XYZ file of N, CA and C in Angstrom:
279
model
N 6.033 17.731 9.626
C 4.805 18.430 9.288
C 4.321 19.331 10.430
N 4.438 18.931 11.694
C 3.987 19.839 12.752
C 4.768 21.154 12.782
N 6.044 21.106 12.440
C 6.839 22.339 12.419
C 6.275 23.302 11.384
N 5.925 22.788 10.229
C 5.387 23.629 9.159
C 4.027 24.195 9.562
N 3.187 23.371 10.159
C 1.846 23.818 10.548
C 1.923 24.886 11.631
N 2.766 24.676 12.628
C 2.881 25.648 13.715
C 3.413 26.977 13.201
N 4.432 26.934 12.341
C 4.985 28.173 11.794
C 3.976 28.878 10.894
N 3.219 28.114 10.120
C 2.220 28.721 9.234
C 1.103 29.379 10.034
N 0.633 28.699 11.061
C -0.428 29.293 11.888
C 0.056 30.556 12.584
N 1.287 30.531 13.067
C 1.827 31.711 13.749
C 1.989 32.879 12.788
N 2.444 32.598 11.572
C 2.631 33.692 10.614
C 1.290 34.234 10.125
N 0.281 33.387 10.004
C -1.043 33.877 9.621
C -1.671 34.718 10.734
N -1.433 34.326 11.977
C -1.962 35.112 13.098
C -1.205 36.423 13.284
N 0.030 36.480 12.786
C 0.843 37.686 12.952
C 0.424 38.809 12.005
N -0.354 38.479 10.981
C -0.842 39.526 10.076
C -1.820 40.398 10.860
N -1.603 41.708 10.870
C -2.470 42.583 11.673
C -3.933 42.517 11.219
N -4.850 42.507 12.166
C -6.271 42.489 11.799
C -6.686 43.726 11.010
N -5.956 44.810 11.175
C -6.298 46.031 10.437
C -6.146 45.839 8.929
N -5.221 44.966 8.515
C -5.057 44.667 7.086
C -6.314 43.982 6.560
N -6.779 42.982 7.304
C -7.996 42.272 6.890
C -9.199 43.215 6.870
N -9.332 43.996 7.923
C -10.473 44.911 8.018
C -10.444 45.971 6.925
N -9.250 46.465 6.602
C -9.140 47.479 5.547
C -9.520 46.894 4.193
N -9.060 45.674 3.914
C -9.390 45.042 2.634
C -10.887 44.764 2.538
N -11.462 44.272 3.612
C -12.904 44.016 3.603
C -13.690 45.321 3.552
N -13.148 46.370 4.156
C -13.827 47.660 4.182
C -13.910 48.337 2.827
N -12.939 48.061 1.955
C -12.981 48.681 0.623
C -13.689 47.802 -0.399
N -14.288 46.707 0.070
C -15.128 45.914 -0.813
C -14.532 44.622 -1.321
N -13.387 44.213 -0.815
C -12.796 42.945 -1.246
C -13.549 41.788 -0.591
N -13.666 40.693 -1.322
C -14.300 39.509 -0.742
C -13.318 38.843 0.225
N -13.803 37.854 0.965
C -12.926 37.156 1.903
C -11.809 36.420 1.172
N -12.137 35.840 0.020
C -11.127 35.124 -0.767
C -10.069 36.095 -1.281
N -10.503 37.241 -1.782
C -9.554 38.246 -2.255
C -8.690 38.756 -1.108
N -9.285 38.937 0.040
C -8.525 39.398 1.203
C -7.439 38.403 1.568
N -7.788 37.130 1.562
C -6.808 36.105 1.923
C -5.702 36.026 0.879
N -6.064 35.937 -0.396
C -5.062 35.714 -1.434
C -4.253 36.954 -1.794
N -4.820 38.132 -1.655
C -4.115 39.342 -2.074
C -3.461 40.097 -0.923
N -3.900 39.851 0.313
C -3.371 40.631 1.425
C -2.766 39.772 2.528
N -3.490 38.748 2.968
C -3.028 37.970 4.116
C -1.889 37.032 3.730
N -2.071 36.234 2.693
C -1.023 35.285 2.307
C 0.288 35.949 1.895
N 0.278 37.022 1.102
C 1.569 37.651 0.785
C 2.315 38.159 2.020
N 1.589 38.633 3.020
C 2.255 39.095 4.235
C 2.722 37.933 5.115
N 2.026 36.806 5.054
C 2.389 35.651 5.870
C 3.378 34.725 5.174
N 3.614 34.920 3.888
C 4.450 33.996 3.118
C 5.876 33.846 3.664
N 6.561 34.902 4.113
C 7.910 34.669 4.663
C 7.917 33.706 5.846
N 6.951 33.812 6.741
C 6.877 32.893 7.871
C 6.530 31.478 7.448
N 5.651 31.355 6.460
C 5.282 30.034 5.957
C 6.483 29.370 5.289
N 7.221 30.136 4.498
C 8.401 29.576 3.830
C 9.489 29.213 4.839
N 9.645 30.022 5.875
C 10.618 29.702 6.920
C 10.258 28.392 7.606
N 8.992 28.204 7.928
C 8.556 26.951 8.536
C 8.753 25.764 7.615
N 8.516 25.968 6.321
C 8.720 24.891 5.352
C 10.192 24.514 5.265
N 11.059 25.511 5.219
C 12.497 25.234 5.146
C 12.974 24.533 6.414
N 12.510 24.990 7.573
C 12.903 24.337 8.824
C 12.389 22.900 8.897
N 11.166 22.672 8.434
C 10.617 21.322 8.433
C 11.383 20.385 7.517
N 11.736 20.874 6.329
C 12.512 20.042 5.400
C 13.919 19.786 5.942
N 14.531 20.793 6.552
C 15.861 20.603 7.137
C 15.813 19.589 8.275
N 14.746 19.635 9.046
C 14.579 18.667 10.132
C 14.436 17.250 9.573
N 13.636 17.098 8.531
C 13.439 15.772 7.922
C 14.732 15.258 7.304
N 15.462 16.124 6.619
C 16.728 15.695 6.024
C 17.769 15.403 7.097
N 17.724 16.136 8.197
C 18.641 15.873 9.298
C 18.390 14.527 9.951
N 17.146 14.083 9.943
C 16.842 12.760 10.478
C 17.215 11.658 9.494
N 17.308 11.997 8.224
C 17.640 11.001 7.213
C 19.132 10.701 7.183
N 19.955 11.703 7.417
C 21.404 11.529 7.322
C 21.935 10.417 8.236
N 21.519 10.319 9.503
C 22.020 9.202 10.317
C 21.606 7.831 9.775
N 20.428 7.752 9.166
C 20.016 6.471 8.585
C 20.950 6.064 7.453
N 21.392 7.034 6.676
C 22.335 6.733 5.603
C 23.689 6.318 6.167
N 24.104 6.960 7.253
C 25.412 6.667 7.830
C 25.433 5.314 8.538
N 24.318 4.903 9.112
C 24.270 3.642 9.848
C 24.402 2.453 8.905
N 23.958 2.613 7.674
C 24.150 1.520 6.747
C 22.925 1.086 5.989
N 21.900 1.900 5.945
C 20.756 1.556 5.106
C 21.201 1.521 3.657
N 20.573 0.678 2.890
C 20.841 0.638 1.462
C 20.344 1.952 0.882
N 21.207 2.629 0.135
C 20.899 3.988 -0.301
C 19.724 4.047 -1.268
N 19.707 3.194 -2.272
C 18.648 3.308 -3.264
C 18.372 1.939 -3.861
N 17.159 1.464 -3.737
C 16.719 0.203 -4.326
C 15.604 0.534 -5.300
N 15.777 0.152 -6.548
C 14.789 0.475 -7.571
C 13.577 -0.438 -7.473
N 13.815 -1.725 -7.251
C 12.723 -2.700 -7.250
C 12.020 -2.743 -5.897
N 10.755 -3.108 -5.952
C 9.976 -3.305 -4.734
C 10.406 -4.632 -4.117
N 10.638 -4.674 -2.802
C 11.062 -5.930 -2.191
C 9.982 -7.001 -2.312
N 10.419 -8.229 -2.578
C 9.485 -9.330 -2.736
C 9.213 -10.075 -1.442
N 10.100 -9.953 -0.474
C 9.926 -10.641 0.798
C 10.568 -9.859 1.927
N 10.537 -10.458 3.111
C 11.074 -9.771 4.280
C 12.591 -9.686 4.268
N 13.259 -10.603 3.588
C 14.720 -10.610 3.600
C 15.337 -9.876 2.415
N 14.525 -9.396 1.486
C 15.062 -8.652 0.344
C 15.511 -7.262 0.786
N 16.545 -6.716 0.110
C 16.973 -5.359 0.467
C 15.877 -4.346 0.168
N 15.772 -3.361 1.033
C 14.746 -2.330 0.876
C 15.324 -0.994 1.314
N 14.628 0.036 0.985
C 15.010 1.375 1.421
C 13.820 2.021 2.117
N 14.077 3.080 2.837
C 13.009 3.746 3.571
C 12.637 5.049 2.872
N 11.457 5.568 3.183
C 10.943 6.754 2.506
C 11.832 7.983 2.663
N 12.380 8.296 3.853
C 13.249 9.472 3.930
C 14.466 9.388 3.015
N 14.977 8.177 2.814
C 16.114 8.020 1.902
C 15.680 8.325 0.480
N 14.493 7.890 0.096
C 13.988 8.185 -1.243
C 13.833 9.687 -1.445
N 13.359 10.398 -0.431
C 13.200 11.847 -0.525
C 14.563 12.521 -0.562
N 15.503 12.031 0.249
C 16.833 12.624 0.335
C 17.579 12.486 -0.983
N 17.401 11.358 -1.649
C 18.101 11.126 -2.911
C 17.390 11.881 -4.002
């Protein structure tokens, strides 16, 4: 999640202030400025951060699968000794 947040903040800050000022200058509200001008220009950076964050999470999941975690357990474990799976494995599958 920090990777996504950092990339999103950087891409939002990279939008030139002149775009915001021009939209506000022609009468657009702040919400319209954000949704129609700022977000479309920042979307490639936001999507890049999202893809990198998901790749990072999946990259951390692969070693857990290789070490020998149970790949998929449908039932909720009833005790400490019952087989269980971890959340990244559930997302990966």
